[in-house]
Amino acid sequence: MRPAARALNEAELSDPLSPAQGRRVLVAETAGKPPTPALPLEFSAIAPLGRWTIPLGARKTRELELYVGAGYRGPVSGLATPP
C-alpha cells in the first residue's frame, strides 16, 4: 500500500502488491501530472516504455505514461502522495 496507508486505486485497496509478487509489473501514470515520488524507490529498476493515448470519444483522449517496474521492494513511507 502507498505511504500513509493511502490506496490510490481499487487494486491497491483490495489486493495490494507484495514484494513476492512484484518481479515485473506494468505501471501507468497519467501523463502531464507529477509522477508518484515513491515510484523509483519502490522498485529496484524502473524503465519508461512510452506514452499511450486512449481515445475517449467526442474528440477527447487520455494519455498515460507507461513504465515497467522490476524488483518491487514494498511501499515507501514518509513521501508526499499525489491527491
mmCIF file of N, CA, C and O in Angstrom:
data_model
loop_
_atom_site.group_PDB
_atom_site.id
_atom_site.type_symbol
_atom_site.label_atom_id
_atom_site.label_comp_id
_atom_site.label_asym_id
_atom_site.label_seq_id
_atom_site.Cartn_x
_atom_site.Cartn_y
_atom_site.Cartn_z
ATOM 1 N N MET A 1 0.833 -1.174 0.000
ATOM 2 C CA MET A 1 0.000 0.000 0.000
ATOM 3 C C MET A 1 0.884 1.245 0.000
ATOM 4 O O MET A 1 2.007 1.215 0.450
ATOM 5 N N ARG A 2 0.379 2.326 -0.480
ATOM 6 C CA ARG A 2 1.123 3.579 -0.600
ATOM 7 C C ARG A 2 1.429 4.197 0.758
ATOM 8 O O ARG A 2 0.878 3.803 1.771
ATOM 9 N N PRO A 3 2.302 5.206 0.780
ATOM 10 C CA PRO A 3 2.637 5.889 2.030
ATOM 11 C C PRO A 3 1.397 6.327 2.791
ATOM 12 O O PRO A 3 0.391 6.678 2.207
ATOM 13 N N ALA A 4 1.520 6.312 4.089
ATOM 14 C CA ALA A 4 0.439 6.709 4.996
ATOM 15 C C ALA A 4 -0.813 5.872 4.769
ATOM 16 O O ALA A 4 -1.916 6.297 5.021
ATOM 17 N N ALA A 5 -0.641 4.648 4.272
ATOM 18 C CA ALA A 5 -1.734 3.696 4.059
ATOM 19 C C ALA A 5 -2.841 4.278 3.192
ATOM 20 O O ALA A 5 -4.002 4.025 3.413
ATOM 21 N N ARG A 6 -2.462 5.061 2.198
ATOM 22 C CA ARG A 6 -3.441 5.648 1.269
ATOM 23 C C ARG A 6 -3.424 4.898 -0.040
ATOM 24 O O ARG A 6 -2.488 5.020 -0.816
ATOM 25 N N ALA A 7 -4.452 4.132 -0.286
ATOM 26 C CA ALA A 7 -4.572 3.459 -1.577
ATOM 27 C C ALA A 7 -4.930 4.494 -2.641
ATOM 28 O O ALA A 7 -5.747 5.375 -2.403
ATOM 29 N N LEU A 8 -4.289 4.414 -3.798
ATOM 30 C CA LEU A 8 -4.571 5.348 -4.880
ATOM 31 C C LEU A 8 -5.614 4.801 -5.842
ATOM 32 O O LEU A 8 -6.082 5.516 -6.711
ATOM 33 N N ASN A 9 -5.948 3.516 -5.706
ATOM 34 C CA ASN A 9 -6.936 2.918 -6.591
ATOM 35 C C ASN A 9 -7.527 1.671 -5.931
ATOM 36 O O ASN A 9 -7.075 1.235 -4.883
ATOM 37 N N GLU A 10 -8.535 1.087 -6.563
ATOM 38 C CA GLU A 10 -9.232 -0.079 -6.013
ATOM 39 C C GLU A 10 -8.298 -1.274 -5.877
ATOM 40 O O GLU A 10 -8.378 -2.032 -4.909
ATOM 41 N N ALA A 11 -7.373 -1.455 -6.816
ATOM 42 C CA ALA A 11 -6.456 -2.601 -6.751
ATOM 43 C C ALA A 11 -5.571 -2.531 -5.505
ATOM 44 O O ALA A 11 -5.374 -3.536 -4.829
ATOM 45 N N GLU A 12 -5.033 -1.353 -5.204
ATOM 46 C CA GLU A 12 -4.188 -1.214 -4.016
ATOM 47 C C GLU A 12 -4.980 -1.409 -2.727
ATOM 48 O O GLU A 12 -4.455 -1.881 -1.736
ATOM 49 N N LEU A 13 -6.245 -1.045 -2.759
ATOM 50 C CA LEU A 13 -7.086 -1.182 -1.576
ATOM 51 C C LEU A 13 -7.493 -2.635 -1.334
ATOM 52 O O LEU A 13 -7.412 -3.135 -0.223
ATOM 53 N N SER A 14 -7.905 -3.333 -2.396
ATOM 54 C CA SER A 14 -8.450 -4.678 -2.231
ATOM 55 C C SER A 14 -7.402 -5.784 -2.287
ATOM 56 O O SER A 14 -7.574 -6.823 -1.661
ATOM 57 N N ASP A 15 -6.330 -5.593 -3.042
ATOM 58 C CA ASP A 15 -5.326 -6.651 -3.190
ATOM 59 C C ASP A 15 -3.954 -6.020 -3.434
ATOM 60 O O ASP A 15 -3.433 -6.057 -4.542
ATOM 61 N N PRO A 16 -3.337 -5.435 -2.391
ATOM 62 C CA PRO A 16 -2.065 -4.729 -2.592
ATOM 63 C C PRO A 16 -0.949 -5.666 -3.061
ATOM 64 O O PRO A 16 -0.925 -6.845 -2.711
ATOM 65 N N LEU A 17 -0.064 -5.128 -3.869
ATOM 66 C CA LEU A 17 1.081 -5.873 -4.390
ATOM 67 C C LEU A 17 2.066 -6.154 -3.267
ATOM 68 O O LEU A 17 2.342 -5.295 -2.433
ATOM 69 N N SER A 18 2.596 -7.362 -3.247
ATOM 70 C CA SER A 18 3.618 -7.701 -2.256
ATOM 71 C C SER A 18 4.954 -7.867 -2.971
ATOM 72 O O SER A 18 4.985 -8.159 -4.168
ATOM 73 N N PRO A 19 6.075 -7.727 -2.263
ATOM 74 C CA PRO A 19 7.378 -7.919 -2.906
ATOM 75 C C PRO A 19 7.519 -9.302 -3.555
ATOM 76 O O PRO A 19 8.153 -9.435 -4.590
ATOM 77 N N ALA A 20 6.895 -10.316 -2.990
ATOM 78 C CA ALA A 20 6.990 -11.663 -3.571
ATOM 79 C C ALA A 20 6.299 -11.744 -4.928
ATOM 80 O O ALA A 20 6.694 -12.524 -5.789
ATOM 81 N N GLN A 21 5.280 -10.934 -5.157
ATOM 82 C CA GLN A 21 4.540 -10.946 -6.421
ATOM 83 C C GLN A 21 5.140 -10.008 -7.459
ATOM 84 O O GLN A 21 4.872 -10.169 -8.641
ATOM 85 N N GLY A 22 5.888 -9.021 -7.033
ATOM 86 C CA GLY A 22 6.253 -7.923 -7.915
ATOM 87 C C GLY A 22 7.573 -8.056 -8.627
ATOM 88 O O GLY A 22 8.365 -7.124 -8.608
ATOM 89 N N ARG A 23 7.821 -9.173 -9.280
ATOM 90 C CA ARG A 23 9.073 -9.277 -10.026
ATOM 91 C C ARG A 23 9.102 -8.281 -11.177
ATOM 92 O O ARG A 23 10.085 -7.576 -11.377
ATOM 93 N N ARG A 24 8.014 -8.227 -11.968
ATOM 94 C CA ARG A 24 7.888 -7.229 -13.039
ATOM 95 C C ARG A 24 6.439 -6.805 -13.130
ATOM 96 O O ARG A 24 5.549 -7.646 -13.165
ATOM 97 N N VAL A 25 6.209 -5.526 -13.172
ATOM 98 C CA VAL A 25 4.848 -5.007 -13.279
ATOM 99 C C VAL A 25 4.797 -3.859 -14.281
ATOM 100 O O VAL A 25 5.790 -3.161 -14.495
ATOM 101 N N LEU A 26 3.642 -3.690 -14.901
ATOM 102 C CA LEU A 26 3.391 -2.554 -15.770
ATOM 103 C C LEU A 26 2.805 -1.442 -14.912
ATOM 104 O O LEU A 26 1.832 -1.644 -14.198
ATOM 105 N N VAL A 27 3.407 -0.268 -14.970
ATOM 106 C CA VAL A 27 2.959 0.877 -14.192
ATOM 107 C C VAL A 27 2.454 1.927 -15.177
ATOM 108 O O VAL A 27 3.127 2.248 -16.149
ATOM 109 N N ALA A 28 1.249 2.449 -14.921
ATOM 110 C CA ALA A 28 0.677 3.506 -15.763
ATOM 111 C C ALA A 28 0.367 4.707 -14.893
ATOM 112 O O ALA A 28 -0.264 4.574 -13.840
ATOM 113 N N GLU A 29 0.827 5.875 -15.314
ATOM 114 C CA GLU A 29 0.530 7.124 -14.614
ATOM 115 C C GLU A 29 -0.028 8.121 -15.626
ATOM 116 O O GLU A 29 0.339 8.096 -16.802
ATOM 117 N N THR A 30 -0.893 8.991 -15.156
ATOM 118 C CA THR A 30 -1.483 9.996 -16.030
ATOM 119 C C THR A 30 -0.404 10.946 -16.532
ATOM 120 O O THR A 30 0.345 11.524 -15.746
ATOM 121 N N ALA A 31 -0.315 11.077 -17.850
ATOM 122 C CA ALA A 31 0.671 11.972 -18.455
ATOM 123 C C ALA A 31 0.330 13.413 -18.115
ATOM 124 O O ALA A 31 -0.838 13.780 -18.007
ATOM 125 N N GLY A 32 1.338 14.231 -17.903
ATOM 126 C CA GLY A 32 1.149 15.643 -17.620
ATOM 127 C C GLY A 32 0.950 15.971 -16.150
ATOM 128 O O GLY A 32 0.862 17.125 -15.795
ATOM 129 N N LYS A 33 0.860 14.953 -15.306
ATOM 130 C CA LYS A 33 0.756 15.175 -13.862
ATOM 131 C C LYS A 33 2.083 14.805 -13.232
ATOM 132 O O LYS A 33 2.844 14.013 -13.787
ATOM 133 N N PRO A 34 2.382 15.344 -12.050
ATOM 134 C CA PRO A 34 3.646 14.981 -11.403
ATOM 135 C C PRO A 34 3.704 13.474 -11.136
ATOM 136 O O PRO A 34 2.701 12.876 -10.736
ATOM 137 N N PRO A 35 4.851 12.849 -11.382
ATOM 138 C CA PRO A 35 4.974 11.416 -11.123
ATOM 139 C C PRO A 35 4.890 11.118 -9.625
ATOM 140 O O PRO A 35 5.157 11.980 -8.790
ATOM 141 N N THR A 36 4.511 9.907 -9.306
ATOM 142 C CA THR A 36 4.454 9.474 -7.911
ATOM 143 C C THR A 36 5.869 9.500 -7.348
ATOM 144 O O THR A 36 6.752 8.815 -7.861
ATOM 145 N N PRO A 37 6.145 10.290 -6.297
ATOM 146 C CA PRO A 37 7.511 10.448 -5.792
ATOM 147 C C PRO A 37 8.150 9.143 -5.338
ATOM 148 O O PRO A 37 9.353 8.962 -5.494
ATOM 149 N N ALA A 38 7.373 8.229 -4.785
ATOM 150 C CA ALA A 38 7.936 6.998 -4.238
ATOM 151 C C ALA A 38 8.215 5.945 -5.307
ATOM 152 O O ALA A 38 8.920 4.972 -5.044
ATOM 153 N N LEU A 39 7.679 6.126 -6.506
ATOM 154 C CA LEU A 39 7.774 5.084 -7.527
ATOM 155 C C LEU A 39 9.199 4.575 -7.765
ATOM 156 O O LEU A 39 9.426 3.371 -7.723
ATOM 157 N N PRO A 40 10.191 5.430 -7.992
ATOM 158 C CA PRO A 40 11.543 4.908 -8.223
ATOM 159 C C PRO A 40 12.128 4.186 -7.010
ATOM 160 O O PRO A 40 13.009 3.351 -7.150
ATOM 161 N N LEU A 41 11.627 4.498 -5.818
ATOM 162 C CA LEU A 41 12.141 3.865 -4.608
ATOM 163 C C LEU A 41 11.470 2.525 -4.314
ATOM 164 O O LEU A 41 12.007 1.715 -3.571
ATOM 165 N N GLU A 42 10.291 2.307 -4.883
ATOM 166 C CA GLU A 42 9.556 1.073 -4.632
ATOM 167 C C GLU A 42 10.044 -0.092 -5.484
ATOM 168 O O GLU A 42 9.699 -1.235 -5.226
ATOM 169 N N PHE A 43 10.840 0.194 -6.516
ATOM 170 C CA PHE A 43 11.343 -0.846 -7.421
ATOM 171 C C PHE A 43 12.860 -0.774 -7.497
ATOM 172 O O PHE A 43 13.434 0.307 -7.418
ATOM 173 N N SER A 44 13.501 -1.912 -7.700
ATOM 174 C CA SER A 44 14.953 -1.888 -7.866
ATOM 175 C C SER A 44 15.325 -1.295 -9.222
ATOM 176 O O SER A 44 16.415 -0.755 -9.387
ATOM 177 N N ALA A 45 14.420 -1.373 -10.190
ATOM 178 C CA ALA A 45 14.637 -0.754 -11.503
ATOM 179 C C ALA A 45 13.285 -0.363 -12.081
ATOM 180 O O ALA A 45 12.301 -1.090 -11.919
ATOM 181 N N ILE A 46 13.247 0.784 -12.728
ATOM 182 C CA ILE A 46 12.029 1.220 -13.421
ATOM 183 C C ILE A 46 12.452 1.853 -14.742
ATOM 184 O O ILE A 46 13.390 2.647 -14.786
ATOM 185 N N ALA A 47 11.802 1.427 -15.830
ATOM 186 C CA ALA A 47 12.185 1.907 -17.154
ATOM 187 C C ALA A 47 10.955 2.425 -17.896
ATOM 188 O O ALA A 47 9.907 1.769 -17.891
ATOM 189 N N PRO A 48 11.074 3.586 -18.543
ATOM 190 C CA PRO A 48 9.942 4.117 -19.309
ATOM 191 C C PRO A 48 9.702 3.284 -20.566
ATOM 192 O O PRO A 48 10.645 2.822 -21.215
ATOM 193 N N LEU A 49 8.422 3.095 -20.890
ATOM 194 C CA LEU A 49 8.053 2.364 -22.102
ATOM 195 C C LEU A 49 7.468 3.278 -23.160
ATOM 196 O O LEU A 49 7.353 2.897 -24.311
ATOM 197 N N GLY A 50 7.067 4.481 -22.757
ATOM 198 C CA GLY A 50 6.479 5.421 -23.710
ATOM 199 C C GLY A 50 5.119 5.895 -23.250
ATOM 200 O O GLY A 50 4.693 5.648 -22.130
ATOM 201 N N ARG A 51 4.434 6.568 -24.151
ATOM 202 C CA ARG A 51 3.138 7.171 -23.850
ATOM 203 C C ARG A 51 2.061 6.431 -24.630
ATOM 204 O O ARG A 51 2.251 6.062 -25.784
ATOM 205 N N TRP A 52 0.918 6.235 -23.979
ATOM 206 C CA TRP A 52 -0.219 5.561 -24.595
ATOM 207 C C TRP A 52 -1.383 6.541 -24.613
ATOM 208 O O TRP A 52 -1.756 7.088 -23.579
ATOM 209 N N THR A 53 -1.946 6.774 -25.787
ATOM 210 C CA THR A 53 -3.087 7.663 -25.936
ATOM 211 C C THR A 53 -4.337 6.814 -26.119
ATOM 212 O O THR A 53 -4.407 5.977 -27.013
ATOM 213 N N ILE A 54 -5.325 7.053 -25.259
ATOM 214 C CA ILE A 54 -6.563 6.284 -25.274
ATOM 215 C C ILE A 54 -7.691 7.199 -25.745
ATOM 216 O O ILE A 54 -7.979 8.210 -25.100
ATOM 217 N N PRO A 55 -8.342 6.858 -26.872
ATOM 218 C CA PRO A 55 -9.473 7.678 -27.308
ATOM 219 C C PRO A 55 -10.675 7.467 -26.387
ATOM 220 O O PRO A 55 -11.020 6.336 -26.064
ATOM 221 N N LEU A 56 -11.291 8.575 -25.940
ATOM 222 C CA LEU A 56 -12.435 8.501 -25.038
ATOM 223 C C LEU A 56 -13.747 8.830 -25.735
ATOM 224 O O LEU A 56 -14.812 8.702 -25.147
ATOM 225 N N GLY A 57 -13.673 9.254 -26.974
ATOM 226 C CA GLY A 57 -14.870 9.669 -27.702
ATOM 227 C C GLY A 57 -15.034 11.173 -27.612
ATOM 228 O O GLY A 57 -14.411 11.843 -26.785
ATOM 229 N N ALA A 58 -15.911 11.699 -28.452
ATOM 230 C CA ALA A 58 -16.179 13.138 -28.507
ATOM 231 C C ALA A 58 -14.890 13.945 -28.618
ATOM 232 O O ALA A 58 -14.722 14.976 -27.977
ATOM 233 N N ARG A 59 -13.952 13.448 -29.410
ATOM 234 C CA ARG A 59 -12.651 14.104 -29.655
ATOM 235 C C ARG A 59 -11.816 14.304 -28.402
ATOM 236 O O ARG A 59 -10.993 15.210 -28.324
ATOM 237 N N LYS A 60 -12.035 13.475 -27.393
ATOM 238 C CA LYS A 60 -11.241 13.549 -26.163
ATOM 239 C C LYS A 60 -10.345 12.324 -26.070
ATOM 240 O O LYS A 60 -10.681 11.255 -26.565
ATOM 241 N N THR A 61 -9.204 12.518 -25.419
ATOM 242 C CA THR A 61 -8.272 11.411 -25.213
ATOM 243 C C THR A 61 -7.722 11.464 -23.791
ATOM 244 O O THR A 61 -7.798 12.496 -23.123
ATOM 245 N N ARG A 62 -7.180 10.357 -23.344
ATOM 246 C CA ARG A 62 -6.453 10.292 -22.078
ATOM 247 C C ARG A 62 -5.066 9.769 -22.416
ATOM 248 O O ARG A 62 -4.927 8.800 -23.154
ATOM 249 N N GLU A 63 -4.038 10.410 -21.877
ATOM 250 C CA GLU A 63 -2.668 9.977 -22.142
ATOM 251 C C GLU A 63 -2.045 9.439 -20.868
ATOM 252 O O GLU A 63 -2.135 10.049 -19.809
ATOM 253 N N LEU A 64 -1.407 8.285 -21.006
ATOM 254 C CA LEU A 64 -0.737 7.632 -19.890
ATOM 255 C C LEU A 64 0.733 7.460 -20.195
ATOM 256 O O LEU A 64 1.105 7.192 -21.338
ATOM 257 N N GLU A 65 1.564 7.633 -19.180
ATOM 258 C CA GLU A 65 2.981 7.295 -19.271
ATOM 259 C C GLU A 65 3.119 5.870 -18.749
ATOM 260 O O GLU A 65 2.645 5.563 -17.651
ATOM 261 N N LEU A 66 3.740 5.000 -19.530
ATOM 262 C CA LEU A 66 3.895 3.600 -19.149
ATOM 263 C C LEU A 66 5.338 3.309 -18.749
ATOM 264 O O LEU A 66 6.283 3.819 -19.364
ATOM 265 N N TYR A 67 5.475 2.487 -17.713
ATOM 266 C CA TYR A 67 6.787 2.077 -17.209
ATOM 267 C C TYR A 67 6.733 0.584 -16.902
ATOM 268 O O TYR A 67 5.666 0.038 -16.625
ATOM 269 N N VAL A 68 7.875 -0.054 -16.920
ATOM 270 C CA VAL A 68 7.971 -1.406 -16.372
ATOM 271 C C VAL A 68 8.820 -1.301 -15.109
ATOM 272 O O VAL A 68 9.894 -0.715 -15.114
ATOM 273 N N GLY A 69 8.255 -1.810 -14.026
ATOM 274 C CA GLY A 69 8.965 -1.814 -12.750
ATOM 275 C C GLY A 69 9.421 -3.231 -12.450
ATOM 276 O O GLY A 69 8.671 -4.187 -12.640
ATOM 277 N N ALA A 70 10.641 -3.391 -12.005
ATOM 278 C CA ALA A 70 11.180 -4.715 -11.675
ATOM 279 C C ALA A 70 11.689 -4.708 -10.244
ATOM 280 O O ALA A 70 12.233 -3.712 -9.766
ATOM 281 N N GLY A 71 11.516 -5.830 -9.557
ATOM 282 C CA GLY A 71 12.024 -5.966 -8.203
ATOM 283 C C GLY A 71 11.291 -5.101 -7.198
ATOM 284 O O GLY A 71 11.908 -4.281 -6.527
ATOM 285 N N TYR A 72 9.975 -5.279 -7.091
ATOM 286 C CA TYR A 72 9.187 -4.479 -6.150
ATOM 287 C C TYR A 72 9.710 -4.684 -4.738
ATOM 288 O O TYR A 72 9.869 -5.791 -4.271
ATOM 289 N N ARG A 73 9.978 -3.583 -4.047
ATOM 290 C CA ARG A 73 10.546 -3.628 -2.693
ATOM 291 C C ARG A 73 9.501 -3.446 -1.606
ATOM 292 O O ARG A 73 9.770 -3.719 -0.453
ATOM 293 N N GLY A 74 8.365 -2.936 -1.948
ATOM 294 C CA GLY A 74 7.347 -2.629 -0.961
ATOM 295 C C GLY A 74 7.146 -1.133 -0.884
ATOM 296 O O GLY A 74 7.881 -0.362 -1.485
ATOM 297 N N PRO A 75 6.124 -0.705 -0.132
ATOM 298 C CA PRO A 75 5.811 0.711 -0.057
ATOM 299 C C PRO A 75 6.885 1.514 0.661
ATOM 300 O O PRO A 75 7.583 1.003 1.531
ATOM 301 N N VAL A 76 7.013 2.757 0.258
ATOM 302 C CA VAL A 76 7.949 3.685 0.890
ATOM 303 C C VAL A 76 7.116 4.677 1.672
ATOM 304 O O VAL A 76 6.190 5.275 1.147
ATOM 305 N N SER A 77 7.437 4.871 2.936
ATOM 306 C CA SER A 77 6.659 5.814 3.731
ATOM 307 C C SER A 77 7.393 7.141 3.865
ATOM 308 O O SER A 77 8.598 7.226 3.638
ATOM 309 N N GLY A 78 6.637 8.167 4.233
ATOM 310 C CA GLY A 78 7.238 9.469 4.500
ATOM 311 C C GLY A 78 7.316 10.381 3.316
ATOM 312 O O GLY A 78 7.800 11.497 3.438
ATOM 313 N N LEU A 79 6.856 9.949 2.135
ATOM 314 C CA LEU A 79 6.859 10.837 0.972
ATOM 315 C C LEU A 79 5.436 11.300 0.692
ATOM 316 O O LEU A 79 4.480 10.592 0.957
ATOM 317 N N ALA A 80 5.323 12.481 0.135
ATOM 318 C CA ALA A 80 4.004 13.005 -0.204
ATOM 319 C C ALA A 80 3.370 12.162 -1.283
ATOM 320 O O ALA A 80 4.038 11.712 -2.216
ATOM 321 N N THR A 81 2.082 11.930 -1.152
ATOM 322 C CA THR A 81 1.327 11.171 -2.152
ATOM 323 C C THR A 81 0.438 12.120 -2.915
ATOM 324 O O THR A 81 -0.239 12.946 -2.307
ATOM 325 N N PRO A 82 0.423 12.014 -4.250
ATOM 326 C CA PRO A 82 -0.436 12.925 -5.009
ATOM 327 C C PRO A 82 -1.900 12.737 -4.617
ATOM 328 O O PRO A 82 -2.299 11.635 -4.280
ATOM 329 N N PRO A 83 -2.710 13.801 -4.676
ATOM 330 C CA PRO A 83 -4.129 13.679 -4.304
ATOM 331 C C PRO A 83 -4.895 12.834 -5.296
ATOM 332 O O PRO A 83 -4.518 12.626 -6.390
#
